[in-house]
PDB file of C-alpha atoms in Angstrom:
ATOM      1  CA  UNK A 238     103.255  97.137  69.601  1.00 34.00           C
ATOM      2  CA  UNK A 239     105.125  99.588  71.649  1.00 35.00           C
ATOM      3  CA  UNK A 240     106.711 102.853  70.438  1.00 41.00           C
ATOM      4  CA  UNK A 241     110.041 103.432  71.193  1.00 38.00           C
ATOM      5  CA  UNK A 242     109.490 106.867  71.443  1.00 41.00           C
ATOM      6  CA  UNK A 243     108.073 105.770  75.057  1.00 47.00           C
ATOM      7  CA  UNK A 244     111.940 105.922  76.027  1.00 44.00           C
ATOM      8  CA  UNK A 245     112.540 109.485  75.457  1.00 45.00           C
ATOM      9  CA  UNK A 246     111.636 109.596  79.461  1.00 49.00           C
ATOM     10  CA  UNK A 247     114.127 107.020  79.726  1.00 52.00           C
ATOM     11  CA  UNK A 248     117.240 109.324  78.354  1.00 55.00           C
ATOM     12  CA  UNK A 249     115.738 112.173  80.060  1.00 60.00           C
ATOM     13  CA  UNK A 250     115.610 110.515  83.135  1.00 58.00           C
ATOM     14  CA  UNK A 251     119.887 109.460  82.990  1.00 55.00           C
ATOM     15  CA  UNK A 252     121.147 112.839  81.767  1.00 59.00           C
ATOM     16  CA  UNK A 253     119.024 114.077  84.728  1.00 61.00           C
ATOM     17  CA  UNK A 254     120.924 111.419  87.010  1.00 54.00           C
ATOM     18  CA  UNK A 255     124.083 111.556  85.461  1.00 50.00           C
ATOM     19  CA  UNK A 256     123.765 115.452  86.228  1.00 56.00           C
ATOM     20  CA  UNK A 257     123.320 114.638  89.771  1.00 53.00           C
ATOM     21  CA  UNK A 258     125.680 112.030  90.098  1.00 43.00           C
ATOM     22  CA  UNK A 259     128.290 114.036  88.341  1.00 45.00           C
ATOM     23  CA  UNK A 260     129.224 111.118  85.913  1.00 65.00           C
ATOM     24  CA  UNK A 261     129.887 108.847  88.413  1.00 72.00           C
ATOM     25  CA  UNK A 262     128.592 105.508  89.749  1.00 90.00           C
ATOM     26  CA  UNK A 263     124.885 103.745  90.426  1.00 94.00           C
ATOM     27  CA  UNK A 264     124.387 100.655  92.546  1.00 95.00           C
ATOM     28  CA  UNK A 265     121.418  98.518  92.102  1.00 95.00           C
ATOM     29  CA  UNK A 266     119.502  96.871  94.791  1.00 95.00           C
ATOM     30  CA  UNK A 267     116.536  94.208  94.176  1.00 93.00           C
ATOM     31  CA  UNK A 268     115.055  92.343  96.525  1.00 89.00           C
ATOM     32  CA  UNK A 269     115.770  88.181  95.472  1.00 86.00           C
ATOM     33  CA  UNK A 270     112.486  87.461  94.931  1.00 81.00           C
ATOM     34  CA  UNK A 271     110.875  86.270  91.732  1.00 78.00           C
ATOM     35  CA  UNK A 272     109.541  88.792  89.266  1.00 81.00           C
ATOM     36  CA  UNK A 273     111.802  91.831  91.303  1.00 86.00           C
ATOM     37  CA  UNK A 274     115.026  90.683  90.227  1.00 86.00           C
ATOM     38  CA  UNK A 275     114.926  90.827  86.103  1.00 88.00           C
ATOM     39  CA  UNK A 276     113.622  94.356  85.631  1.00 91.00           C
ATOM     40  CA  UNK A 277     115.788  95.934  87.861  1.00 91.00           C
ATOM     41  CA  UNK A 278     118.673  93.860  85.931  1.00 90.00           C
ATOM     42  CA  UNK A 279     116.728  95.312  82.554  1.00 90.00           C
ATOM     43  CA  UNK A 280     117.028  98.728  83.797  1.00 92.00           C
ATOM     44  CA  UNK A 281     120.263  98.830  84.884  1.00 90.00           C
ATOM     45  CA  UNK A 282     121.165  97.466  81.446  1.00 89.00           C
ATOM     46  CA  UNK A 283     119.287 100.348  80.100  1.00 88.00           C
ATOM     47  CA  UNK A 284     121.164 102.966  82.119  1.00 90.00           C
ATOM     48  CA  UNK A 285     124.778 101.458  81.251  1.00 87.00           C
ATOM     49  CA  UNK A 286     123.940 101.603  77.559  1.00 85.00           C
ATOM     50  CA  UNK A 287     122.341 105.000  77.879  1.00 84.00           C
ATOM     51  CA  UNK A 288     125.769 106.060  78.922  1.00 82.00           C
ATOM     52  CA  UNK A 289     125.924 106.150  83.195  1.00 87.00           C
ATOM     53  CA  UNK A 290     129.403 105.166  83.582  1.00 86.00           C
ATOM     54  CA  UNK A 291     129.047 102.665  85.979  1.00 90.00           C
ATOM     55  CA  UNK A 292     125.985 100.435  86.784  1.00 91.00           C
ATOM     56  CA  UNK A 293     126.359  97.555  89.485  1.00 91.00           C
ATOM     57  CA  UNK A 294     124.069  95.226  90.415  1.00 91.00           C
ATOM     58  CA  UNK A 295     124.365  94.400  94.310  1.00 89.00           C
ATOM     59  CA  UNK A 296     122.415  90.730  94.849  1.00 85.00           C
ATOM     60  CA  UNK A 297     123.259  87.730  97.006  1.00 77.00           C
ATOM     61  CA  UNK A 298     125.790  85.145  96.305  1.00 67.00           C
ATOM     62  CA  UNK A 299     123.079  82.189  95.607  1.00 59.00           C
ATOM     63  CA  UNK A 300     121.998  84.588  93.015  1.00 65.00           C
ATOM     64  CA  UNK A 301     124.769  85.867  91.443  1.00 61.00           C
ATOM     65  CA  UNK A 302     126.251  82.547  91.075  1.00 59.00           C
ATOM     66  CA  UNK A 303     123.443  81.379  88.759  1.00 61.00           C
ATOM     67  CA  UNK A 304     123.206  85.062  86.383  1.00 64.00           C
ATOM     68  CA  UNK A 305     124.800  85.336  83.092  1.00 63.00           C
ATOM     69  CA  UNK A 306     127.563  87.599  82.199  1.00 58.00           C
ATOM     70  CA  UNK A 307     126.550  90.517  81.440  1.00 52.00           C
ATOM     71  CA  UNK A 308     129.788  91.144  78.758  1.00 51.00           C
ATOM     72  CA  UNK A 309     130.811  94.309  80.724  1.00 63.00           C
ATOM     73  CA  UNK A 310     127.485  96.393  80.732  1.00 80.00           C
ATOM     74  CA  UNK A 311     127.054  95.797  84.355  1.00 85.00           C
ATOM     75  CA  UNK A 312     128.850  94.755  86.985  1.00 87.00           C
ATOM     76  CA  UNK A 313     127.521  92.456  89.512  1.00 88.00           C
ATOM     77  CA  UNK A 314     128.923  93.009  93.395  1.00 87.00           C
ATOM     78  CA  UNK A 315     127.654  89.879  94.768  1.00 86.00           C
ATOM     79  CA  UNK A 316     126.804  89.945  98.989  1.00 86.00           C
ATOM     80  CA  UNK A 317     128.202  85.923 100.111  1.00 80.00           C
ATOM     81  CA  UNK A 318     126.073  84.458 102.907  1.00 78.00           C
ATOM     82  CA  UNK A 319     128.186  80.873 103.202  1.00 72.00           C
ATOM     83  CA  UNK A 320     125.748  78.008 103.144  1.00 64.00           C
ATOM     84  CA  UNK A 321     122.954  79.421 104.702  1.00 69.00           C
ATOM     85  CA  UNK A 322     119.584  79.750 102.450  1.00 74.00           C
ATOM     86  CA  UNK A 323     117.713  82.281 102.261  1.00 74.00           C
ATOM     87  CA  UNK A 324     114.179  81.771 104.385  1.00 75.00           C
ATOM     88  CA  UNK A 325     111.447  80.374 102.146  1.00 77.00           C
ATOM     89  CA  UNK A 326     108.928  82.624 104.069  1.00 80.00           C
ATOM     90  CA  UNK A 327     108.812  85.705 102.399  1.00 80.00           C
ATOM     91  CA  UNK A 328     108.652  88.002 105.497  1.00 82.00           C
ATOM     92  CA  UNK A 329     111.886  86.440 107.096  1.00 86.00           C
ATOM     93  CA  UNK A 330     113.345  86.229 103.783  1.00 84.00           C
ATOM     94  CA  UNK A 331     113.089  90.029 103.700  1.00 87.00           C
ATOM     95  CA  UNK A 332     114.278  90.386 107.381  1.00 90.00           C
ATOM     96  CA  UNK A 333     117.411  88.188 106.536  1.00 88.00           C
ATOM     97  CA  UNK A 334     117.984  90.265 103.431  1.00 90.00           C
ATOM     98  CA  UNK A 335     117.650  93.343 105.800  1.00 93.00           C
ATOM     99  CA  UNK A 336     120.403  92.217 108.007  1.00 92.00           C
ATOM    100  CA  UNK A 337     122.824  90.880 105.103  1.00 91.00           C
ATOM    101  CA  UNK A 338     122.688  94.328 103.263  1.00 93.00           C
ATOM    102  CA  UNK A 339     123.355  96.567 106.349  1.00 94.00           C
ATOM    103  CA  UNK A 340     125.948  94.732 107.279  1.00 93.00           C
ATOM    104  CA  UNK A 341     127.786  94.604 103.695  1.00 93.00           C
ATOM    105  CA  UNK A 342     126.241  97.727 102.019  1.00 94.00           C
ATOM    106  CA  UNK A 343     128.743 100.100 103.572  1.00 94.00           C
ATOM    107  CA  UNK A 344     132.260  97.963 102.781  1.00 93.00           C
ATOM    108  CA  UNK A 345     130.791  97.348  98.888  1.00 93.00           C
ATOM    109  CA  UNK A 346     130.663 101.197  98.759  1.00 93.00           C
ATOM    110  CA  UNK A 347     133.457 102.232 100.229  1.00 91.00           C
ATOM    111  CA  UNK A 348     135.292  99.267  98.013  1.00 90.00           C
ATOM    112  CA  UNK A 349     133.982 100.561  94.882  1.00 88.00           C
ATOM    113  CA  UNK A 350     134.080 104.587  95.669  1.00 82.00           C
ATOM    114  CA  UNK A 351     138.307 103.684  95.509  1.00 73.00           C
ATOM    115  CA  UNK A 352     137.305 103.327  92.093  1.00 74.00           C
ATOM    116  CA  UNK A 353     137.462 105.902  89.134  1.00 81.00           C
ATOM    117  CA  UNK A 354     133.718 106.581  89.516  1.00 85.00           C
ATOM    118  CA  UNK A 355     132.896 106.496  93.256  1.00 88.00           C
ATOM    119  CA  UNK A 356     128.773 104.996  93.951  1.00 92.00           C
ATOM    120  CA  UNK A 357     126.386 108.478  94.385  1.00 92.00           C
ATOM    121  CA  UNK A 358     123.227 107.186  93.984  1.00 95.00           C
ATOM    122  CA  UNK A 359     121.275 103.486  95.494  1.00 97.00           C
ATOM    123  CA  UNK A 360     118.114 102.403  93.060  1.00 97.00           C
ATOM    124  CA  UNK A 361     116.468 100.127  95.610  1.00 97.00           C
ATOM    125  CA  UNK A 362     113.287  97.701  95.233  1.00 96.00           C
ATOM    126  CA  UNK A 363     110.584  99.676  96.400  1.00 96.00           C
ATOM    127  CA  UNK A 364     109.579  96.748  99.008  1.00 94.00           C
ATOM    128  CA  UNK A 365     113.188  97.629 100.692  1.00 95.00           C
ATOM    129  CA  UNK A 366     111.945 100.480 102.349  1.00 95.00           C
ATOM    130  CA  UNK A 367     114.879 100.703 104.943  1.00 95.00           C
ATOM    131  CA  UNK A 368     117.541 100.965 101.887  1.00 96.00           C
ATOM    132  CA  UNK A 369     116.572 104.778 101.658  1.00 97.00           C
ATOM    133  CA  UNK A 370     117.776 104.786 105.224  1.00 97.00           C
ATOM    134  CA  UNK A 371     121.186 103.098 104.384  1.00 96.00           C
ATOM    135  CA  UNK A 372     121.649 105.349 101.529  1.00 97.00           C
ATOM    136  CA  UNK A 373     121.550 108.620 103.183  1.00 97.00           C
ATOM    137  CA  UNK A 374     123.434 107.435 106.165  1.00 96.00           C
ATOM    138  CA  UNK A 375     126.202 106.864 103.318  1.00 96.00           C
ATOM    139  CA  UNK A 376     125.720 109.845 101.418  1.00 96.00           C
ATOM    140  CA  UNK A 377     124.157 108.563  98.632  1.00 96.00           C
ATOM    141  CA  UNK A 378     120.746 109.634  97.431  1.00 97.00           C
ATOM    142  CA  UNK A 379     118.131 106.982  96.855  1.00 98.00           C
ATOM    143  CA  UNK A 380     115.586 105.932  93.602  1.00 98.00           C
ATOM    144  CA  UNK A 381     112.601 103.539  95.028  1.00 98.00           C
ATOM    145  CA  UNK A 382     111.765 101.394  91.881  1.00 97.00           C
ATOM    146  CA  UNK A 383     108.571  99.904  91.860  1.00 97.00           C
ATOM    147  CA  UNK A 384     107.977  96.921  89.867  1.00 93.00           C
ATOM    148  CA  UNK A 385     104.251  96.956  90.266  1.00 91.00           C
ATOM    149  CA  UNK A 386     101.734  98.765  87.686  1.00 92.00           C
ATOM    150  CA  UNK A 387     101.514 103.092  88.905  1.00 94.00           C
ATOM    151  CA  UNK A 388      97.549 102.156  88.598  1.00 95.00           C
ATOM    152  CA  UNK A 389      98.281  99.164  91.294  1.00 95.00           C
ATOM    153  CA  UNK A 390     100.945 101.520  93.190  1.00 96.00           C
ATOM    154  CA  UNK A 391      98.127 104.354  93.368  1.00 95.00           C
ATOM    155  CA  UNK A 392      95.247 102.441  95.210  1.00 94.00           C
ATOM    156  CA  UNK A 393      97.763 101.034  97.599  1.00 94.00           C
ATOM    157  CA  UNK A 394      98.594 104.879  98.378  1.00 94.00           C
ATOM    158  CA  UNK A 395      95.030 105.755  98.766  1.00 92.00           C
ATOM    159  CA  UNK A 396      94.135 102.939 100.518  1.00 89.00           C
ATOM    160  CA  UNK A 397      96.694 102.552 102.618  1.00 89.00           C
ATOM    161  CA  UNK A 398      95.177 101.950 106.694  1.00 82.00           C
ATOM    162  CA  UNK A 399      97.541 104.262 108.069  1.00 83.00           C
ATOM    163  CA  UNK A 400      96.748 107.369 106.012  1.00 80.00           C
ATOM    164  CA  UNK A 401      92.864 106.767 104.067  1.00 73.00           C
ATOM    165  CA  UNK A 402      89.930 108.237 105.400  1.00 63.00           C
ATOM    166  CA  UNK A 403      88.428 105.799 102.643  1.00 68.00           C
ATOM    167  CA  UNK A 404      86.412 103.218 104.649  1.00 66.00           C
ATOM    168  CA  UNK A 405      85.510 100.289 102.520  1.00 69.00           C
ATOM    169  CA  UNK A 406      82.238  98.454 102.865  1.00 73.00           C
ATOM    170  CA  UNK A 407      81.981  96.680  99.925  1.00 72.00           C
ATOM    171  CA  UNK A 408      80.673  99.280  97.426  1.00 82.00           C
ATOM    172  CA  UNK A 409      82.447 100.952  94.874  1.00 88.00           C
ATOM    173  CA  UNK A 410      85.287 102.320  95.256  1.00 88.00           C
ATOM    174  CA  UNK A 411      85.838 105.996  93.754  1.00 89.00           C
ATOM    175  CA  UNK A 412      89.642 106.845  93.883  1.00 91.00           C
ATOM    176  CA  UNK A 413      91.458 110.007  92.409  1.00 92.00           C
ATOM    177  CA  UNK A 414      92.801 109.535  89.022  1.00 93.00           C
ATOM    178  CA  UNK A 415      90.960 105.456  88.753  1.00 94.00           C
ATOM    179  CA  UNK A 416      87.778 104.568  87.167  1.00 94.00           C
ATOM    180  CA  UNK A 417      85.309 103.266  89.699  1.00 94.00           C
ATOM    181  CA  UNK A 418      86.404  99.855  90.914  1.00 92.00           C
ATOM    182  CA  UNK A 419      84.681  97.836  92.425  1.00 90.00           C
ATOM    183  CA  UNK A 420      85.254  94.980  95.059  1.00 85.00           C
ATOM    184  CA  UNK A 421      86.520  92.479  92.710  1.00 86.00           C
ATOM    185  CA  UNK A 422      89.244  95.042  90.916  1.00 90.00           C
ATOM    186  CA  UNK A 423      90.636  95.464  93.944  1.00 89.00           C
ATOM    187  CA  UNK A 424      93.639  93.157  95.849  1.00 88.00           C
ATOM    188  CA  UNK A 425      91.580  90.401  98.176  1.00 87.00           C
ATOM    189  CA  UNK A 426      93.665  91.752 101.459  1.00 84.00           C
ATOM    190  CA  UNK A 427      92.145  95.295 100.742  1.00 83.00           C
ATOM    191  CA  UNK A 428      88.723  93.874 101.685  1.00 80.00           C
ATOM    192  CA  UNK A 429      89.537  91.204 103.819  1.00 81.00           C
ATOM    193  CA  UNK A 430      91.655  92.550 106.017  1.00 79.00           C
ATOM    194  CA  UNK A 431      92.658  88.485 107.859  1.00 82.00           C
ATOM    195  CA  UNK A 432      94.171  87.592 104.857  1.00 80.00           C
ATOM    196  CA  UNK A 433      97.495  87.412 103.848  1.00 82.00           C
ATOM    197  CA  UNK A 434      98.106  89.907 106.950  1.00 84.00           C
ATOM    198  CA  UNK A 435     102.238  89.931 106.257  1.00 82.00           C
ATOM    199  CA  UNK A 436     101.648  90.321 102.850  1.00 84.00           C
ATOM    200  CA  UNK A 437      99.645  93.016 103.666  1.00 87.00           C
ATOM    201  CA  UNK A 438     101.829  95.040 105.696  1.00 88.00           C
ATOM    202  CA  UNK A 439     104.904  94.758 103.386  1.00 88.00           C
ATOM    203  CA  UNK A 440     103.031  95.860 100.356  1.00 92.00           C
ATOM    204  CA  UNK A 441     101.089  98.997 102.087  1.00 93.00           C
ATOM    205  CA  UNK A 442     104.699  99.812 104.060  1.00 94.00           C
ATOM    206  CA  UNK A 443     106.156 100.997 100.445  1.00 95.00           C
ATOM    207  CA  UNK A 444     103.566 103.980 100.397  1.00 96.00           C
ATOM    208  CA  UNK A 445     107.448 105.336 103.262  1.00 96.00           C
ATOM    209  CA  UNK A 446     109.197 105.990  99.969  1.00 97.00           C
ATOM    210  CA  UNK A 447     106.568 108.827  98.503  1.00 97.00           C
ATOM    211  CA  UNK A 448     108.195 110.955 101.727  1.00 95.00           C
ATOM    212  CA  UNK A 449     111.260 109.311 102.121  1.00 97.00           C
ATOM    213  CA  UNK A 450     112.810 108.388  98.605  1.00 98.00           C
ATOM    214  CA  UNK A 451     114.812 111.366  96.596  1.00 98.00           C
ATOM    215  CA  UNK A 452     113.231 109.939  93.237  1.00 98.00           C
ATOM    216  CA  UNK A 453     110.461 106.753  92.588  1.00 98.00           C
ATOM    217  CA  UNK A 454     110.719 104.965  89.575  1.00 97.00           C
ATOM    218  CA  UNK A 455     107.542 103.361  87.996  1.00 96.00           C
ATOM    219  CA  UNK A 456     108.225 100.461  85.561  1.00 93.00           C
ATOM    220  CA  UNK A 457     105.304 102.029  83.202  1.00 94.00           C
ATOM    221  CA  UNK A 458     105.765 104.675  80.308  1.00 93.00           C
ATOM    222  CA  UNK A 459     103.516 107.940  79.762  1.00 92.00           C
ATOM    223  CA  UNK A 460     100.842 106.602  77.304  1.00 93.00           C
ATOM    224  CA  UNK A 461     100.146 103.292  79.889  1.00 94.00           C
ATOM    225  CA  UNK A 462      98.982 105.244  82.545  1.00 95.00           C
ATOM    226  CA  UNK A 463      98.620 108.960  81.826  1.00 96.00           C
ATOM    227  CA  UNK A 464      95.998 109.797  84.262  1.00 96.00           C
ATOM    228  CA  UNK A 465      97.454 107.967  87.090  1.00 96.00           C
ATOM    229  CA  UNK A 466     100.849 109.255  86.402  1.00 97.00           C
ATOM    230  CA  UNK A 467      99.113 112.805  86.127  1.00 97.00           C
ATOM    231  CA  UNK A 468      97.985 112.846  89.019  1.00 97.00           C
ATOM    232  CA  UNK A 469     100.999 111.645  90.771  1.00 96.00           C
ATOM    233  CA  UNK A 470     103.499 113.869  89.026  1.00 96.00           C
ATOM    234  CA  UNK A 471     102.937 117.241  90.386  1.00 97.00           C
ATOM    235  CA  UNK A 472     102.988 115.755  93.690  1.00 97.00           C
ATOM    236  CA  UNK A 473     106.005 113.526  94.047  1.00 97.00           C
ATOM    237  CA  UNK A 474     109.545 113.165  92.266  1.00 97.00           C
ATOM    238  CA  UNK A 475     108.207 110.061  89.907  1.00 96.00           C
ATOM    239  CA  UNK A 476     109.594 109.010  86.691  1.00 95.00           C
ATOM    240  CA  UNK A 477     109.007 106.398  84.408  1.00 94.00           C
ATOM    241  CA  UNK A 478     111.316 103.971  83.397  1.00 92.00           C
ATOM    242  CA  UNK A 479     109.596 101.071  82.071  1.00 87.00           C
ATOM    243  CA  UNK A 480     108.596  98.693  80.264  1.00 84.00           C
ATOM    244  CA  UNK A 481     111.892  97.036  81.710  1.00 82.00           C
ATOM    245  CA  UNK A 482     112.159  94.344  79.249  1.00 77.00           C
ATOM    246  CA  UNK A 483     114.805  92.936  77.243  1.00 70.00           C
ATOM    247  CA  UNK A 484     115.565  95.750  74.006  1.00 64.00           C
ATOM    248  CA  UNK A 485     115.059  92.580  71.698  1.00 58.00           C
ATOM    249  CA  UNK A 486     111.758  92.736  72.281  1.00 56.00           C
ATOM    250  CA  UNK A 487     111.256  96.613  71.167  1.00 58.00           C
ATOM    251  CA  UNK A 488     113.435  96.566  68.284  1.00 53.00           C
TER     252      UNK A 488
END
């Protein structure tokens, strides 16, 4: 059971946007990869019917192609990449994607800011860490959304190579606003540090948006994760937006 009172963050969250965007327009950016694409299309669903005037969903044309209408609550702005596939390697897949969205962000926004509501803000899949980049270089302000668990999120940012002082030898592991986890709680790649070693990278190289991103979006809600979320609040722009499932399934 889930209360629907959960979503009072939700409305909070667009009047505060809509207040920043002054009514106007918000693109949405997820990475093609299964499990990244469907809540971002959730919450942008969410936004349009909570009364943003304009919510677009930016995605590639092998994509797009294959998505159902979405009977004017979003719009889709599909990026074409003729007949070449996206890499099945997920690192060159993302370095591909990269390359396709700098070179087609700027003409989709300048296309649809000729429009009545003109594109002020970029919500970008957290794992697209150079989109913040892109959308400050245009202007816009950028929302990291992270499709991950906060709890998940949080251990990533305190164990995170570049940053922790945590050294990990196996033991427990005592983390600020976690119960004690130990070795087997964690992700493998934490403690074995040969595996996965792209994997690794890309998922500790979202820890850029806490300091780079103008908001982060959680797909959680309050009572899920209050301590985490506690912790996290006073320190960083974070709200919560989730669950990002279909509203069939809270009615």
């Amino acid at each position: 059971y889930i209360d629907s009172r959960n979503f009072s963050s939700g409305k909070s969250i667009v009047q505060k946007m809509e207040e920043k965007t002054n009514k106007s327009h918000i693109l949405v950016l997820p990475i093609p990869v299964q499990g990244h694409i469907n809540p971002m299309v959730q919450f942008s669903k969410r936004l349009a019917s909570k009364g943003v005037k304009k919510v677009t969903l930016v995605t590639i044309y092998s994509i797009s192609k294959n998505m159902p209408k979405e009977s004017g609550l979003i719009n889709i702005e599909s990026i074409p990449h003729d007949d070449e596939s996206p890499p099945q390697n997920i690192d060159k897949m993302l370095e591909w994607f990269h390359l396709l969205v700098s070179k087609n962000l700027t003409k989709i926004v300048e296309k649809l800011s000729d429009s009545e509501y003109p594109v002020k803000v970029l919500v970008f899949d957290s794992m697209a860490t150079w989109a913040i980049d892109l959308a400050h270089q245009l202007g816009l302000k950028g929302a990291a959304f992270f499709t991950q668990s906060c709890s998940l999120s949080a251990i990533y940012y305190h164990m995170d190579p570049e940053t922790t002082k945590i050294s990990f030898d196996g033991s427990d592991v005592s983390l600020p606003s976690l119960p004690l986890l130990a070795k087997e709680d964690l992700p493998s790649f934490i403690y074995d540090t040969d595996l996965y070693p792209a994997l690794r990278g890309l998922i500790f190289s979202q820890n850029i948006n806490f300091n780079n991103a103008d908001w982060l979006f959680f797909n959680t809600f309050n009572a899920l994760e209050k301590e985490v979320l506690d912790w996290i609040r006073p320190r960083y722009p974070i709200k919560t937006i989730g669950p990002t499932i279909p509203s069939m399934y809270l009615d």
